[in-house]
Short mmCIF file of C-alpha atoms in Angstrom, two decimals:
data_model
loop_
_atom_site.label_atom_id
_atom_site.label_comp_id
_atom_site.label_asym_id
_atom_site.label_seq_id
_atom_site.Cartn_x
_atom_site.Cartn_y
_atom_site.Cartn_z
CA ASN B 22 42.96 21.77 171.96
CA ALA B 23 41.85 23.59 168.77
CA GLY B 24 38.78 21.54 167.78
CA VAL B 25 37.61 22.87 164.39
CA THR B 26 39.68 25.66 162.85
CA GLN B 27 38.41 27.78 159.98
CA THR B 28 40.35 30.28 157.90
CA PRO B 29 39.96 33.07 157.06
CA LYS B 30 37.59 34.64 159.61
CA PHE B 31 36.60 37.46 157.29
CA GLN B 32 36.77 37.90 153.52
CA VAL B 33 35.50 40.39 150.97
CA LEU B 34 35.32 39.27 147.35
CA LYS B 35 34.31 40.94 144.14
CA THR B 36 31.66 39.27 142.03
CA GLY B 37 33.30 36.63 139.85
CA GLN B 38 36.35 36.10 142.04
CA SER B 39 37.16 32.69 143.39
CA MET B 40 38.34 31.59 146.80
CA THR B 41 38.71 28.58 149.03
CA LEU B 42 37.57 28.39 152.64
CA GLN B 43 39.75 26.12 154.73
CA CYS B 44 38.67 23.87 157.58
CA ALA B 45 40.69 21.50 159.74
CA GLN B 46 39.77 19.41 162.77
CA ASP B 47 42.05 17.69 165.27
CA MET B 48 39.51 15.41 166.95
CA ASN B 49 39.99 12.43 164.65
CA HIS B 50 36.41 12.80 163.44
CA ASN B 51 35.40 10.95 160.31
CA SER B 52 32.60 13.22 159.11
CA MET B 53 32.82 16.88 158.15
CA TYR B 54 30.25 19.43 156.99
CA TRP B 55 29.92 22.88 155.48
CA TYR B 56 26.94 25.06 156.43
CA ARG B 57 25.92 28.56 155.56
CA GLN B 58 24.01 30.80 157.94
CA ASP B 59 21.79 33.58 156.71
CA PRO B 60 19.47 35.81 158.75
CA GLY B 61 16.17 34.08 159.43
CA MET B 62 17.27 30.95 157.57
CA GLY B 63 19.14 29.05 160.24
CA LEU B 64 21.93 26.73 159.19
CA ARG B 65 21.70 25.14 155.76
CA LEU B 66 23.91 22.26 154.69
CA ILE B 67 26.02 22.91 151.58
CA TYR B 68 28.13 19.75 151.33
CA TYR B 69 29.24 17.02 153.65
CA SER B 70 31.82 14.28 153.77
CA ALA B 71 30.75 11.20 155.69
CA SER B 72 34.29 9.83 155.62
CA GLU B 73 37.63 10.46 153.99
CA GLY B 74 37.33 10.06 150.25
CA THR B 75 33.60 10.74 150.01
CA THR B 76 31.61 13.93 149.51
CA ASP B 77 27.90 14.52 148.99
CA LYS B 78 25.63 17.43 148.24
CA GLY B 79 23.53 18.97 150.95
CA GLU B 80 20.55 21.28 150.71
CA VAL B 81 22.20 24.23 148.90
CA PRO B 82 25.23 22.99 146.88
CA ASN B 83 24.91 25.17 143.77
CA GLY B 84 27.90 27.46 143.23
CA TYR B 85 30.18 25.49 145.55
CA ASN B 86 32.66 22.65 145.35
CA VAL B 87 34.41 20.77 148.12
CA SER B 88 37.53 18.70 148.64
CA ARG B 89 38.17 16.28 151.48
CA LEU B 90 41.92 16.57 151.35
CA ASN B 91 42.54 14.06 154.12
CA LYS B 92 40.84 13.02 157.35
CA ARG B 93 41.59 16.37 159.00
CA GLU B 94 40.82 18.85 156.23
CA PHE B 95 37.68 19.73 154.27
CA SER B 96 37.75 22.78 152.03
CA LEU B 97 34.93 24.72 150.37
CA ARG B 98 35.55 26.49 147.06
CA LEU B 99 33.60 29.26 145.39
CA GLU B 100 34.63 29.26 141.73
CA SER B 101 32.84 32.46 140.73
CA ALA B 102 31.47 34.32 143.72
CA ALA B 103 28.05 35.95 143.54
CA PRO B 104 26.40 38.45 145.91
CA SER B 105 23.90 35.72 146.88
CA GLN B 106 26.81 33.87 148.47
CA THR B 107 27.32 36.60 151.03
CA SER B 108 26.88 34.68 154.26
CA VAL B 109 28.57 33.26 157.31
CA TYR B 110 30.06 29.84 156.61
CA PHE B 111 30.54 27.21 159.28
CA CYS B 112 32.51 24.03 159.11
CA ALA B 113 31.63 21.20 161.50
CA SER B 114 32.81 17.70 162.24
CA SER B 115 31.45 14.63 163.99
CA ARG B 116 32.19 11.02 164.71
CA GLN B 117 30.77 8.88 161.93
CA GLY B 118 27.77 6.73 162.67
CA THR B 119 26.92 8.34 165.99
CA ASN B 120 24.31 10.80 167.14
CA TYR B 121 26.50 12.93 169.37
CA GLY B 122 26.09 16.08 167.32
CA TYR B 123 28.56 18.29 165.58
CA THR B 124 31.48 20.42 166.72
CA PHE B 125 31.50 23.73 164.89
CA GLY B 126 34.26 26.12 163.93
CA SER B 127 33.95 29.83 164.65
CA GLY B 128 32.90 30.69 161.10
CA THR B 129 34.01 32.68 158.06
CA ARG B 130 32.11 35.86 157.32
CA LEU B 131 32.11 36.32 153.54
CA THR B 132 30.89 39.39 151.71
CA VAL B 133 30.61 39.42 147.93
CA VAL B 134 30.30 42.88 146.40
CA GLY P 29 12.42 17.85 152.71
CA GLN P 30 12.30 17.78 156.49
CA GLN P 31 11.93 21.17 158.15
CA LEU P 32 12.04 22.41 161.70
CA ASN P 33 9.92 25.31 162.93
CA GLN P 34 11.40 27.06 165.90
CA SER P 35 9.54 29.57 168.05
CA PRO P 36 9.61 32.23 169.08
CA GLN P 37 11.93 33.81 166.53
CA SER P 38 13.16 36.31 169.08
CA MET P 39 12.42 37.36 172.62
CA PHE P 40 13.37 40.06 175.05
CA ILE P 41 13.21 39.14 178.71
CA GLN P 42 14.18 40.65 182.03
CA GLU P 43 17.11 39.19 183.94
CA GLY P 44 15.85 36.56 186.36
CA GLU P 45 12.89 35.49 184.25
CA ASP P 46 12.39 31.97 182.94
CA VAL P 47 12.51 31.34 179.18
CA SER P 48 10.75 28.73 177.08
CA MET P 49 11.23 27.93 173.42
CA ASN P 50 10.26 25.04 171.23
CA CYS P 51 10.93 23.28 167.99
CA THR P 52 8.39 21.34 165.92
CA SER P 53 8.60 19.20 162.84
CA SER P 54 6.29 17.45 160.43
CA SER P 55 8.63 14.45 160.59
CA ILE P 56 9.84 12.12 163.31
CA PHE P 57 13.36 12.51 164.62
CA ASN P 58 15.45 10.04 166.58
CA THR P 59 17.65 12.61 168.29
CA TRP P 60 17.17 16.23 169.27
CA LEU P 61 20.00 18.61 170.02
CA TRP P 62 20.00 22.13 171.38
CA TYR P 63 22.83 24.53 170.53
CA LYS P 64 23.68 28.05 171.60
CA GLN P 65 25.50 30.52 169.37
CA ASP P 66 27.24 33.51 170.89
CA PRO P 67 27.80 36.56 168.69
CA GLY P 68 30.67 35.98 166.25
CA GLU P 69 31.08 32.35 167.22
CA GLY P 70 29.95 28.95 166.03
CA PRO P 71 27.13 27.01 167.73
CA VAL P 72 28.02 25.08 170.85
CA LEU P 73 26.14 21.97 171.96
CA LEU P 74 24.08 22.44 175.12
CA ILE P 75 21.92 19.35 175.48
CA ALA P 76 21.34 16.13 173.56
CA LEU P 77 18.14 14.05 173.77
CA TYR P 78 17.88 10.48 172.53
CA LYS P 79 14.53 9.04 173.64
CA ALA P 80 10.93 10.18 173.37
CA GLY P 81 9.85 11.71 176.67
CA GLU P 82 13.41 12.21 177.86
CA LEU P 83 13.99 15.20 180.11
CA THR P 84 17.60 16.37 180.48
CA SER P 85 19.13 19.25 182.39
CA ASN P 86 22.39 21.15 182.07
CA GLY P 87 22.62 23.67 184.88
CA ARG P 88 19.79 26.14 184.46
CA LEU P 89 18.82 24.61 181.12
CA THR P 90 16.25 21.84 180.76
CA ALA P 91 15.24 20.23 177.48
CA GLN P 92 12.62 17.63 176.64
CA PHE P 93 12.18 15.23 173.76
CA GLY P 94 8.50 15.31 172.85
CA ILE P 95 6.43 12.15 173.15
CA THR P 96 5.38 12.32 169.50
CA ARG P 97 9.09 12.59 168.49
CA LYS P 98 8.10 15.58 166.38
CA ASP P 99 8.96 18.28 168.88
CA SER P 100 11.37 19.40 171.56
CA PHE P 101 11.40 22.11 174.20
CA LEU P 102 14.12 24.12 175.91
CA ASN P 103 13.65 26.01 179.15
CA ILE P 104 16.11 28.38 180.79
CA SER P 105 15.48 29.25 184.40
CA ALA P 106 16.48 32.50 186.10
CA SER P 107 18.04 34.05 183.00
CA ILE P 108 21.25 36.05 183.25
CA PRO P 109 22.83 38.49 180.76
CA SER P 110 25.26 35.88 179.39
CA ASP P 111 22.29 33.80 178.20
CA VAL P 112 22.00 36.21 175.28
CA GLY P 113 22.54 34.58 171.92
CA ILE P 114 20.80 32.44 169.33
CA TYR P 115 19.47 29.04 170.36
CA PHE P 116 19.15 26.39 167.68
CA CYS P 117 17.39 23.07 167.78
CA ALA P 118 18.55 20.26 165.52
CA GLY P 119 16.92 16.95 164.70
CA LEU P 120 18.71 13.89 163.42
CA SER P 121 17.47 12.97 159.97
CA THR P 122 15.92 9.53 159.70
CA SER P 123 17.46 9.04 156.28
CA GLY P 124 20.31 7.08 157.83
CA THR P 125 23.06 9.45 156.78
CA TYR P 126 23.51 11.02 160.23
CA LYS P 127 22.78 14.53 159.00
CA TYR P 128 21.12 16.98 161.31
CA ILE P 129 18.37 19.37 160.26
CA PHE P 130 18.62 22.74 162.02
CA GLY P 131 15.85 25.06 163.10
CA THR P 132 15.88 28.75 162.21
CA GLY P 133 16.90 29.79 165.72
CA THR P 134 15.49 31.77 168.63
CA ARG P 135 17.33 35.02 169.33
CA LEU P 136 17.33 35.74 173.04
CA LYS P 137 18.06 39.14 174.53
CA VAL P 138 18.23 39.61 178.28
CA LEU P 139 17.62 43.02 179.77
CA ALA P 140 19.53 43.65 182.97
#
């Protein structure tokens, strides 16, 4: 019973490099989300996908792109990493149209040097 | 945009003490959630509140949905060392898109 699986758990990038953070859920949830967590800032929404085939910007989308590959998978891409993108990234999923909250993955700790 | 103010930001308490924290907003929310995040892990849902005035317990945890719908409170009774972590509140946005707004977190440290 995996829930939400994120890969990788840790990553170090050089400024300007690109990478994709992977997320998959096995709960048949319709909605998926990407958050970043920074000290003192809480969780801030980057992008979300209310259902398969749709994506929308959240609070802090600049510098990121997303792909909802299918119902299970939602990836986050950094095209040209910057030190300001050093953060812990969390993927989450939920049932669409309900208020039962999100199930989170265990996070990806990204450092951009 | 909607923001949640969570307090205190951090607290050190002795094992066995009770803990109180709260979350306030300038906007009305329809649902309040409380999450706990252990070090190196993602947040885990503790309690969900759906009606103004609602009081819900989960073991030693008790949370309340404020009457004004602009605040929520979490109490932990008789704290133990495994209560250490970051506690987040989250309010369901009224924009109709089912997106939650998260507070900045309360970091709890329990001294044995």
